[in-house]
Amino acid sequence: MDRRPGLSVRVKLALSYAGFLMVAGSLLLAAVWVFLLRYVPEVIQGPGPFIPNRSD
């Protein structure tokens, strides 16, 4: 019995999982980037506890 032409179900599932992981990863990176631009201060403070800024 021959199978129909085209991609198999296994390949379709693998591609859909890979696509989902790429979209989820890019959304996570975008969220972190927006958080860093919006909420991390740009000024460097004097001595005291370490507080990260945008250049870190």
mmCIF file with all atom_site columns, C-alpha atoms in Angstrom:
data_model
loop_
_atom_site.group_PDB
_atom_site.id
_atom_site.type_symbol
_atom_site.label_atom_id
_atom_site.label_alt_id
_atom_site.label_comp_id
_atom_site.label_asym_id
_atom_site.label_entity_id
_atom_site.label_seq_id
_atom_site.pdbx_PDB_ins_code
_atom_site.Cartn_x
_atom_site.Cartn_y
_atom_site.Cartn_z
_atom_site.occupancy
_atom_site.B_iso_or_equiv
_atom_site.pdbx_formal_charge
_atom_site.auth_seq_id
_atom_site.auth_comp_id
_atom_site.auth_asym_id
_atom_site.auth_atom_id
_atom_site.pdbx_PDB_model_num
ATOM 1  C CA . MET A 1 1  ? 0.000  0.000  0.000  1.00 0.00 ? 1  MET A CA 1
ATOM 2  C CA . ASP A 1 2  ? 1.486  3.299  -1.111 1.00 0.00 ? 2  ASP A CA 1
ATOM 3  C CA . ARG A 1 3  ? 0.970  6.490  0.817  1.00 0.00 ? 3  ARG A CA 1
ATOM 4  C CA . ARG A 1 4  ? -0.438 9.656  -0.679 1.00 0.00 ? 4  ARG A CA 1
ATOM 5  C CA . PRO A 1 5  ? 2.012  12.275 -1.952 1.00 0.00 ? 5  PRO A CA 1
ATOM 6  C CA . GLY A 1 6  ? 2.885  15.131 0.360  1.00 0.00 ? 6  GLY A CA 1
ATOM 7  C CA . LEU A 1 7  ? 4.190  15.512 3.860  1.00 0.00 ? 7  LEU A CA 1
ATOM 8  C CA . SER A 1 8  ? 3.498  12.811 6.423  1.00 0.00 ? 8  SER A CA 1
ATOM 9  C CA . VAL A 1 9  ? 1.689  13.490 9.664  1.00 0.00 ? 9  VAL A CA 1
ATOM 10 C CA . ARG A 1 10 ? 4.940  13.031 11.579 1.00 0.00 ? 10 ARG A CA 1
ATOM 11 C CA . VAL A 1 11 ? 6.699  15.729 9.530  1.00 0.00 ? 11 VAL A CA 1
ATOM 12 C CA . LYS A 1 12 ? 3.721  18.079 9.846  1.00 0.00 ? 12 LYS A CA 1
ATOM 13 C CA . LEU A 1 13 ? 3.701  17.681 13.634 1.00 0.00 ? 13 LEU A CA 1
ATOM 14 C CA . ALA A 1 14 ? 7.460  18.219 13.857 1.00 0.00 ? 14 ALA A CA 1
ATOM 15 C CA . LEU A 1 15 ? 7.222  21.389 11.753 1.00 0.00 ? 15 LEU A CA 1
ATOM 16 C CA . SER A 1 16 ? 4.292  22.711 13.772 1.00 0.00 ? 16 SER A CA 1
ATOM 17 C CA . TYR A 1 17 ? 6.142  22.094 17.061 1.00 0.00 ? 17 TYR A CA 1
ATOM 18 C CA . ALA A 1 18 ? 9.273  23.781 15.708 1.00 0.00 ? 18 ALA A CA 1
ATOM 19 C CA . GLY A 1 19 ? 7.215  26.745 14.504 1.00 0.00 ? 19 GLY A CA 1
ATOM 20 C CA . PHE A 1 20 ? 5.499  27.058 17.871 1.00 0.00 ? 20 PHE A CA 1
ATOM 21 C CA . LEU A 1 21 ? 8.828  27.009 19.711 1.00 0.00 ? 21 LEU A CA 1
ATOM 22 C CA . MET A 1 22 ? 10.271 29.668 17.402 1.00 0.00 ? 22 MET A CA 1
ATOM 23 C CA . VAL A 1 23 ? 7.246  31.934 17.892 1.00 0.00 ? 23 VAL A CA 1
ATOM 24 C CA . ALA A 1 24 ? 7.265  31.420 21.671 1.00 0.00 ? 24 ALA A CA 1
ATOM 25 C CA . GLY A 1 25 ? 11.010 32.104 21.858 1.00 0.00 ? 25 GLY A CA 1
ATOM 26 C CA . SER A 1 26 ? 10.772 35.282 19.809 1.00 0.00 ? 26 SER A CA 1
ATOM 27 C CA . LEU A 1 27 ? 7.859  36.530 21.933 1.00 0.00 ? 27 LEU A CA 1
ATOM 28 C CA . LEU A 1 28 ? 9.877  35.853 25.074 1.00 0.00 ? 28 LEU A CA 1
ATOM 29 C CA . LEU A 1 29 ? 12.879 37.729 23.689 1.00 0.00 ? 29 LEU A CA 1
ATOM 30 C CA . ALA A 1 30 ? 10.653 40.645 22.648 1.00 0.00 ? 30 ALA A CA 1
ATOM 31 C CA . ALA A 1 31 ? 9.094  40.807 26.124 1.00 0.00 ? 31 ALA A CA 1
ATOM 32 C CA . VAL A 1 32 ? 12.509 40.878 27.802 1.00 0.00 ? 32 VAL A CA 1
ATOM 33 C CA . TRP A 1 33 ? 13.730 43.548 25.370 1.00 0.00 ? 33 TRP A CA 1
ATOM 34 C CA . VAL A 1 34 ? 10.679 45.744 26.011 1.00 0.00 ? 34 VAL A CA 1
ATOM 35 C CA . PHE A 1 35 ? 11.082 45.271 29.765 1.00 0.00 ? 35 PHE A CA 1
ATOM 36 C CA . LEU A 1 36 ? 14.734 46.337 29.597 1.00 0.00 ? 36 LEU A CA 1
ATOM 37 C CA . LEU A 1 37 ? 13.942 49.421 27.529 1.00 0.00 ? 37 LEU A CA 1
ATOM 38 C CA . ARG A 1 38 ? 11.023 50.522 29.648 1.00 0.00 ? 38 ARG A CA 1
ATOM 39 C CA . TYR A 1 39 ? 11.819 49.670 33.271 1.00 0.00 ? 39 TYR A CA 1
ATOM 40 C CA . VAL A 1 40 ? 15.604 49.551 33.637 1.00 0.00 ? 40 VAL A CA 1
ATOM 41 C CA . PRO A 1 41 ? 17.008 53.007 34.410 1.00 0.00 ? 41 PRO A CA 1
ATOM 42 C CA . GLU A 1 42 ? 19.630 54.568 32.196 1.00 0.00 ? 42 GLU A CA 1
ATOM 43 C CA . VAL A 1 43 ? 21.429 56.601 34.868 1.00 0.00 ? 43 VAL A CA 1
ATOM 44 C CA . ILE A 1 44 ? 24.423 55.270 36.757 1.00 0.00 ? 44 ILE A CA 1
ATOM 45 C CA . GLN A 1 45 ? 24.121 55.666 40.506 1.00 0.00 ? 45 GLN A CA 1
ATOM 46 C CA . GLY A 1 46 ? 26.867 56.239 43.028 1.00 0.00 ? 46 GLY A CA 1
ATOM 47 C CA . PRO A 1 47 ? 28.306 53.788 45.535 1.00 0.00 ? 47 PRO A CA 1
ATOM 48 C CA . GLY A 1 48 ? 25.917 51.447 47.263 1.00 0.00 ? 48 GLY A CA 1
ATOM 49 C CA . PRO A 1 49 ? 24.100 48.290 46.315 1.00 0.00 ? 49 PRO A CA 1
ATOM 50 C CA . PHE A 1 50 ? 24.471 47.111 42.728 1.00 0.00 ? 50 PHE A CA 1
ATOM 51 C CA . ILE A 1 51 ? 21.507 48.183 40.640 1.00 0.00 ? 51 ILE A CA 1
ATOM 52 C CA . PRO A 1 52 ? 21.694 47.126 36.988 1.00 0.00 ? 52 PRO A CA 1
ATOM 53 C CA . ASN A 1 53 ? 21.225 49.734 34.279 1.00 0.00 ? 53 ASN A CA 1
ATOM 54 C CA . ARG A 1 54 ? 20.816 49.504 30.497 1.00 0.00 ? 54 ARG A CA 1
ATOM 55 C CA . SER A 1 55 ? 24.537 49.332 29.798 1.00 0.00 ? 55 SER A CA 1
ATOM 56 C CA . ASP A 1 56 ? 24.860 46.161 31.929 1.00 0.00 ? 56 ASP A CA 1
#
